[in-house]
């Protein structure tokens, strides 16, 4: 068991399914169980795609 | 909060809507599988942001709503006993059985308790050795590891007064049933992100290729949903039918091996009746023979309770006001089980 911070609410949850999780990391929690560690690099991908869209828009503006 | 606020950012959502408008050249019908995803669509009005012709069909992915009527009736039969403390997730208490719901039973004096976690039910059993404690073990694959852990722990602690009424359901057989239906209109799926967090998405790959249907594993925030839709529409436009993972921050292809091992230890696949759908072969989980002594149906001899008159339904889109309100009220009664959140380990 370990403690997690739900944006200010502290709860004890079962960590059996995430044996490698470290303090400070984010985990996916369901009914008192941490089921997976959140992958930070993967989490950024959609925002990298959106930044790419912005750059494409800027190119379009420059071309026109 | 990190991993939450940025996925609710309006500017990011609007950019994704624009990307969808750029990609979509014709009408497409896409089903989001999970009730939690339906919740996000209705809460944020995502269906109204999409280009005309992109239709969202709401899937069968709410374990509360699909729990068979006779299972609810069996729960009532168990919870009515004076020697039983009946524990359940809160959202099951308002689901009507043949003779009212569990909340009414509680108001008439039955000891029905809402628990946050199945481990709370195990703790109640340990604290009340003179009582029988039955836990209503419902859910999709996401909830199977917690429920399996409760049974496993009760076995380890030698708790003979703990049992589970199991009504677990599985997503891929339900998707297969939808795809096999002669009147199926679904052309792509947003796959269930948290189910795949546990079991991965290998099992979805044969579905995508056999039925030529794109499946995009998708999260539950507005930006997640729009990214999932963008990838699904892009596949449809390019005539591709693959499994793509748009929820990489929580889903690996193989899922969580520790969770899968625990499910296999405690549960085995069985046929299951779905409320409003009917029987779907190999679409449920039940206890393995090694854990059969924890089966509440056997312990309280309620397996014979059957009900008639199940109707076969098919998914339908919500487009009008009244239909949308009905959906709101259904979701309002069952969103607690769907609650899966990212939080920081301290």
PDB file of N, CA and C in Angstrom, chain B residues 188-245:
ATOM      1  N   UNK B 188     -15.879   2.626 -37.171  1.00  0.00           N
ATOM      2  CA  UNK B 188     -14.617   2.701 -36.409  1.00  0.00           C
ATOM      3  C   UNK B 188     -14.955   2.770 -34.926  1.00  0.00           C
ATOM      4  N   UNK B 189     -13.997   2.370 -34.111  1.00  0.00           N
ATOM      5  CA  UNK B 189     -14.200   2.403 -32.653  1.00  0.00           C
ATOM      6  C   UNK B 189     -13.162   3.301 -31.986  1.00  0.00           C
ATOM      7  N   UNK B 190     -13.611   4.048 -30.965  1.00  0.00           N
ATOM      8  CA  UNK B 190     -12.673   4.580 -29.985  1.00  0.00           C
ATOM      9  C   UNK B 190     -12.589   3.515 -28.897  1.00  0.00           C
ATOM     10  N   UNK B 191     -11.442   2.876 -28.773  1.00  0.00           N
ATOM     11  CA  UNK B 191     -11.285   1.748 -27.848  1.00  0.00           C
ATOM     12  C   UNK B 191     -11.225   2.219 -26.399  1.00  0.00           C
ATOM     13  N   UNK B 192     -11.485   1.288 -25.490  1.00  0.00           N
ATOM     14  CA  UNK B 192     -11.606   1.644 -24.072  1.00  0.00           C
ATOM     15  C   UNK B 192     -10.256   1.784 -23.384  1.00  0.00           C
ATOM     16  N   UNK B 193      -9.859   3.035 -23.113  1.00  0.00           N
ATOM     17  CA  UNK B 193      -8.521   3.318 -22.606  1.00  0.00           C
ATOM     18  C   UNK B 193      -8.170   2.597 -21.313  1.00  0.00           C
ATOM     19  N   UNK B 194      -9.062   2.614 -20.340  1.00  0.00           N
ATOM     20  CA  UNK B 194      -8.677   2.043 -19.049  1.00  0.00           C
ATOM     21  C   UNK B 194      -8.773   0.523 -19.029  1.00  0.00           C
ATOM     22  N   UNK B 195      -9.657  -0.037 -19.856  1.00  0.00           N
ATOM     23  CA  UNK B 195      -9.661  -1.498 -20.027  1.00  0.00           C
ATOM     24  C   UNK B 195      -8.295  -1.930 -20.578  1.00  0.00           C
ATOM     25  N   UNK B 196      -7.808  -1.162 -21.570  1.00  0.00           N
ATOM     26  CA  UNK B 196      -6.523  -1.507 -22.190  1.00  0.00           C
ATOM     27  C   UNK B 196      -5.343  -1.188 -21.272  1.00  0.00           C
ATOM     28  N   UNK B 197      -5.508  -0.280 -20.333  1.00  0.00           N
ATOM     29  CA  UNK B 197      -4.470  -0.049 -19.326  1.00  0.00           C
ATOM     30  C   UNK B 197      -4.156  -1.370 -18.618  1.00  0.00           C
ATOM     31  N   UNK B 198      -5.185  -2.151 -18.365  1.00  0.00           N
ATOM     32  CA  UNK B 198      -5.024  -3.428 -17.665  1.00  0.00           C
ATOM     33  C   UNK B 198      -4.623  -4.558 -18.623  1.00  0.00           C
ATOM     34  N   UNK B 199      -5.403  -4.752 -19.692  1.00  0.00           N
ATOM     35  CA  UNK B 199      -5.190  -5.957 -20.522  1.00  0.00           C
ATOM     36  C   UNK B 199      -4.439  -5.679 -21.821  1.00  0.00           C
ATOM     37  N   UNK B 200      -4.101  -4.412 -22.104  1.00  0.00           N
ATOM     38  CA  UNK B 200      -3.400  -4.108 -23.348  1.00  0.00           C
ATOM     39  C   UNK B 200      -4.354  -4.155 -24.532  1.00  0.00           C
ATOM     40  N   UNK B 201      -3.764  -4.103 -25.758  1.00  0.00           N
ATOM     41  CA  UNK B 201      -4.660  -4.066 -26.923  1.00  0.00           C
ATOM     42  C   UNK B 201      -4.345  -5.127 -27.969  1.00  0.00           C
ATOM     43  N   UNK B 202      -3.543  -6.135 -27.593  1.00  0.00           N
ATOM     44  CA  UNK B 202      -3.262  -7.215 -28.554  1.00  0.00           C
ATOM     45  C   UNK B 202      -4.545  -7.891 -29.035  1.00  0.00           C
ATOM     46  N   UNK B 203      -5.502  -8.049 -28.105  1.00  0.00           N
ATOM     47  CA  UNK B 203      -6.733  -8.765 -28.434  1.00  0.00           C
ATOM     48  C   UNK B 203      -7.588  -8.000 -29.452  1.00  0.00           C
ATOM     49  N   UNK B 204      -7.318  -6.699 -29.612  1.00  0.00           N
ATOM     50  CA  UNK B 204      -8.112  -5.881 -30.521  1.00  0.00           C
ATOM     51  C   UNK B 204      -7.573  -5.941 -31.956  1.00  0.00           C
ATOM     52  N   UNK B 205      -6.323  -6.381 -32.089  1.00  0.00           N
ATOM     53  CA  UNK B 205      -5.698  -6.383 -33.423  1.00  0.00           C
ATOM     54  C   UNK B 205      -6.397  -7.338 -34.401  1.00  0.00           C
ATOM     55  N   UNK B 206      -6.733  -8.576 -33.968  1.00  0.00           N
ATOM     56  CA  UNK B 206      -7.472  -9.439 -34.901  1.00  0.00           C
ATOM     57  C   UNK B 206      -8.850  -8.880 -35.271  1.00  0.00           C
ATOM     58  N   UNK B 207      -9.482  -8.154 -34.332  1.00  0.00           N
ATOM     59  CA  UNK B 207     -10.795  -7.542 -34.635  1.00  0.00           C
ATOM     60  C   UNK B 207     -10.654  -6.507 -35.745  1.00  0.00           C
ATOM     61  N   UNK B 208      -9.624  -5.652 -35.615  1.00  0.00           N
ATOM     62  CA  UNK B 208      -9.417  -4.591 -36.614  1.00  0.00           C
ATOM     63  C   UNK B 208      -9.192  -5.189 -37.996  1.00  0.00           C
ATOM     64  N   UNK B 209      -8.401  -6.268 -38.067  1.00  0.00           N
ATOM     65  CA  UNK B 209      -8.105  -6.811 -39.402  1.00  0.00           C
ATOM     66  C   UNK B 209      -9.248  -7.673 -39.931  1.00  0.00           C
ATOM     67  N   UNK B 210      -9.896  -8.468 -39.069  1.00  0.00           N
ATOM     68  CA  UNK B 210     -10.985  -9.344 -39.549  1.00  0.00           C
ATOM     69  C   UNK B 210     -12.172  -8.528 -40.059  1.00  0.00           C
ATOM     70  N   UNK B 211     -12.543  -7.472 -39.333  1.00  0.00           N
ATOM     71  CA  UNK B 211     -13.743  -6.708 -39.698  1.00  0.00           C
ATOM     72  C   UNK B 211     -13.400  -5.421 -40.450  1.00  0.00           C
ATOM     73  N   UNK B 212     -12.118  -5.226 -40.764  1.00  0.00           N
ATOM     74  CA  UNK B 212     -11.665  -4.024 -41.476  1.00  0.00           C
ATOM     75  C   UNK B 212     -12.182  -2.749 -40.784  1.00  0.00           C
ATOM     76  N   UNK B 213     -11.948  -2.670 -39.472  1.00  0.00           N
ATOM     77  CA  UNK B 213     -12.469  -1.547 -38.706  1.00  0.00           C
ATOM     78  C   UNK B 213     -11.335  -0.899 -37.892  1.00  0.00           C
ATOM     79  N   UNK B 214     -11.120   0.395 -38.062  1.00  0.00           N
ATOM     80  CA  UNK B 214     -10.103   1.064 -37.239  1.00  0.00           C
ATOM     81  C   UNK B 214     -10.515   1.062 -35.764  1.00  0.00           C
ATOM     82  N   UNK B 215      -9.542   0.802 -34.899  1.00  0.00           N
ATOM     83  CA  UNK B 215      -9.787   0.868 -33.450  1.00  0.00           C
ATOM     84  C   UNK B 215      -8.698   1.754 -32.856  1.00  0.00           C
ATOM     85  N   UNK B 216      -9.094   2.880 -32.276  1.00  0.00           N
ATOM     86  CA  UNK B 216      -8.114   3.791 -31.673  1.00  0.00           C
ATOM     87  C   UNK B 216      -8.314   3.771 -30.156  1.00  0.00           C
ATOM     88  N   UNK B 217      -7.322   3.256 -29.451  1.00  0.00           N
ATOM     89  CA  UNK B 217      -7.401   3.212 -27.983  1.00  0.00           C
ATOM     90  C   UNK B 217      -7.350   4.661 -27.489  1.00  0.00           C
ATOM     91  N   UNK B 218      -8.366   5.058 -26.742  1.00  0.00           N
ATOM     92  CA  UNK B 218      -8.581   6.474 -26.465  1.00  0.00           C
ATOM     93  C   UNK B 218      -8.794   6.729 -24.977  1.00  0.00           C
ATOM     94  N   UNK B 219      -8.306   7.877 -24.528  1.00  0.00           N
ATOM     95  CA  UNK B 219      -8.483   8.279 -23.133  1.00  0.00           C
ATOM     96  C   UNK B 219      -9.827   8.948 -22.901  1.00  0.00           C
ATOM     97  N   UNK B 220      -9.937   9.718 -21.823  1.00  0.00           N
ATOM     98  CA  UNK B 220     -11.256  10.131 -21.341  1.00  0.00           C
ATOM     99  C   UNK B 220     -11.433  11.636 -21.198  1.00  0.00           C
ATOM    100  N   UNK B 221     -10.396  12.401 -21.453  1.00  0.00           N
ATOM    101  CA  UNK B 221     -10.523  13.853 -21.383  1.00  0.00           C
ATOM    102  C   UNK B 221     -10.860  14.384 -22.785  1.00  0.00           C
ATOM    103  N   UNK B 222     -11.375  15.618 -22.866  1.00  0.00           N
ATOM    104  CA  UNK B 222     -11.776  16.134 -24.186  1.00  0.00           C
ATOM    105  C   UNK B 222     -10.665  16.073 -25.243  1.00  0.00           C
ATOM    106  N   UNK B 223      -9.437  16.460 -24.869  1.00  0.00           N
ATOM    107  CA  UNK B 223      -8.337  16.418 -25.845  1.00  0.00           C
ATOM    108  C   UNK B 223      -8.046  14.966 -26.257  1.00  0.00           C
ATOM    109  N   UNK B 224      -8.137  14.043 -25.297  1.00  0.00           N
ATOM    110  CA  UNK B 224      -7.958  12.623 -25.626  1.00  0.00           C
ATOM    111  C   UNK B 224      -8.989  12.170 -26.655  1.00  0.00           C
ATOM    112  N   UNK B 225     -10.252  12.525 -26.389  1.00  0.00           N
ATOM    113  CA  UNK B 225     -11.342  12.067 -27.249  1.00  0.00           C
ATOM    114  C   UNK B 225     -11.187  12.617 -28.663  1.00  0.00           C
ATOM    115  N   UNK B 226     -10.828  13.910 -28.755  1.00  0.00           N
ATOM    116  CA  UNK B 226     -10.687  14.528 -30.076  1.00  0.00           C
ATOM    117  C   UNK B 226      -9.483  13.960 -30.820  1.00  0.00           C
ATOM    118  N   UNK B 227      -8.410  13.649 -30.084  1.00  0.00           N
ATOM    119  CA  UNK B 227      -7.253  13.023 -30.733  1.00  0.00           C
ATOM    120  C   UNK B 227      -7.649  11.633 -31.252  1.00  0.00           C
ATOM    121  N   UNK B 228      -8.392  10.886 -30.432  1.00  0.00           N
ATOM    122  CA  UNK B 228      -8.859   9.559 -30.858  1.00  0.00           C
ATOM    123  C   UNK B 228      -9.716   9.654 -32.110  1.00  0.00           C
ATOM    124  N   UNK B 229     -10.617  10.644 -32.125  1.00  0.00           N
ATOM    125  CA  UNK B 229     -11.491  10.826 -33.296  1.00  0.00           C
ATOM    126  C   UNK B 229     -10.678  11.203 -34.531  1.00  0.00           C
ATOM    127  N   UNK B 230      -9.700  12.091 -34.340  1.00  0.00           N
ATOM    128  CA  UNK B 230      -8.857  12.496 -35.481  1.00  0.00           C
ATOM    129  C   UNK B 230      -8.160  11.274 -36.084  1.00  0.00           C
ATOM    130  N   UNK B 231      -7.556  10.445 -35.225  1.00  0.00           N
ATOM    131  CA  UNK B 231      -6.829   9.278 -35.731  1.00  0.00           C
ATOM    132  C   UNK B 231      -7.787   8.289 -36.405  1.00  0.00           C
ATOM    133  N   UNK B 232      -8.984   8.108 -35.811  1.00  0.00           N
ATOM    134  CA  UNK B 232      -9.955   7.165 -36.384  1.00  0.00           C
ATOM    135  C   UNK B 232     -10.421   7.650 -37.761  1.00  0.00           C
ATOM    136  N   UNK B 233     -10.732   8.964 -37.854  1.00  0.00           N
ATOM    137  CA  UNK B 233     -11.226   9.509 -39.131  1.00  0.00           C
ATOM    138  C   UNK B 233     -10.122   9.471 -40.187  1.00  0.00           C
ATOM    139  N   UNK B 234      -8.893   9.741 -39.748  1.00  0.00           N
ATOM    140  CA  UNK B 234      -7.771   9.680 -40.687  1.00  0.00           C
ATOM    141  C   UNK B 234      -7.631   8.255 -41.253  1.00  0.00           C
ATOM    142  N   UNK B 235      -7.740   7.249 -40.375  1.00  0.00           N
ATOM    143  CA  UNK B 235      -7.694   5.854 -40.855  1.00  0.00           C
ATOM    144  C   UNK B 235      -8.819   5.567 -41.846  1.00  0.00           C
ATOM    145  N   UNK B 236     -10.028   6.007 -41.496  1.00  0.00           N
ATOM    146  CA  UNK B 236     -11.173   5.749 -42.380  1.00  0.00           C
ATOM    147  C   UNK B 236     -10.954   6.403 -43.748  1.00  0.00           C
ATOM    148  N   UNK B 237     -10.471   7.650 -43.737  1.00  0.00           N
ATOM    149  CA  UNK B 237     -10.251   8.368 -44.993  1.00  0.00           C
ATOM    150  C   UNK B 237      -9.154   7.703 -45.832  1.00  0.00           C
ATOM    151  N   UNK B 238      -8.171   7.124 -45.144  1.00  0.00           N
ATOM    152  CA  UNK B 238      -7.044   6.501 -45.857  1.00  0.00           C
ATOM    153  C   UNK B 238      -7.286   5.016 -46.101  1.00  0.00           C
ATOM    154  N   UNK B 239      -8.494   4.541 -45.788  1.00  0.00           N
ATOM    155  CA  UNK B 239      -8.870   3.132 -45.982  1.00  0.00           C
ATOM    156  C   UNK B 239      -7.944   2.185 -45.209  1.00  0.00           C
ATOM    157  N   UNK B 240      -7.493   2.621 -44.047  1.00  0.00           N
ATOM    158  CA  UNK B 240      -6.704   1.748 -43.174  1.00  0.00           C
ATOM    159  C   UNK B 240      -7.603   1.212 -42.077  1.00  0.00           C
ATOM    160  N   UNK B 241      -7.243   0.042 -41.527  1.00  0.00           N
ATOM    161  CA  UNK B 241      -8.005  -0.519 -40.408  1.00  0.00           C
ATOM    162  C   UNK B 241      -7.008  -1.159 -39.450  1.00  0.00           C
ATOM    163  N   UNK B 242      -6.524  -0.345 -38.521  1.00  0.00           N
ATOM    164  CA  UNK B 242      -5.471  -0.797 -37.588  1.00  0.00           C
ATOM    165  C   UNK B 242      -5.867  -0.449 -36.162  1.00  0.00           C
ATOM    166  N   UNK B 243      -5.115  -1.025 -35.214  1.00  0.00           N
ATOM    167  CA  UNK B 243      -5.244  -0.579 -33.831  1.00  0.00           C
ATOM    168  C   UNK B 243      -4.174   0.487 -33.606  1.00  0.00           C
ATOM    169  N   UNK B 244      -4.607   1.672 -33.199  1.00  0.00           N
ATOM    170  CA  UNK B 244      -3.664   2.746 -32.846  1.00  0.00           C
ATOM    171  C   UNK B 244      -3.868   3.089 -31.387  1.00  0.00           C
ATOM    172  N   UNK B 245      -2.802   3.483 -30.731  1.00  0.00           N
ATOM    173  CA  UNK B 245      -2.883   3.819 -29.312  1.00  0.00           C
ATOM    174  C   UNK B 245      -2.768   5.329 -29.122  1.00  0.00           C
TER     175      UNK B 245
END
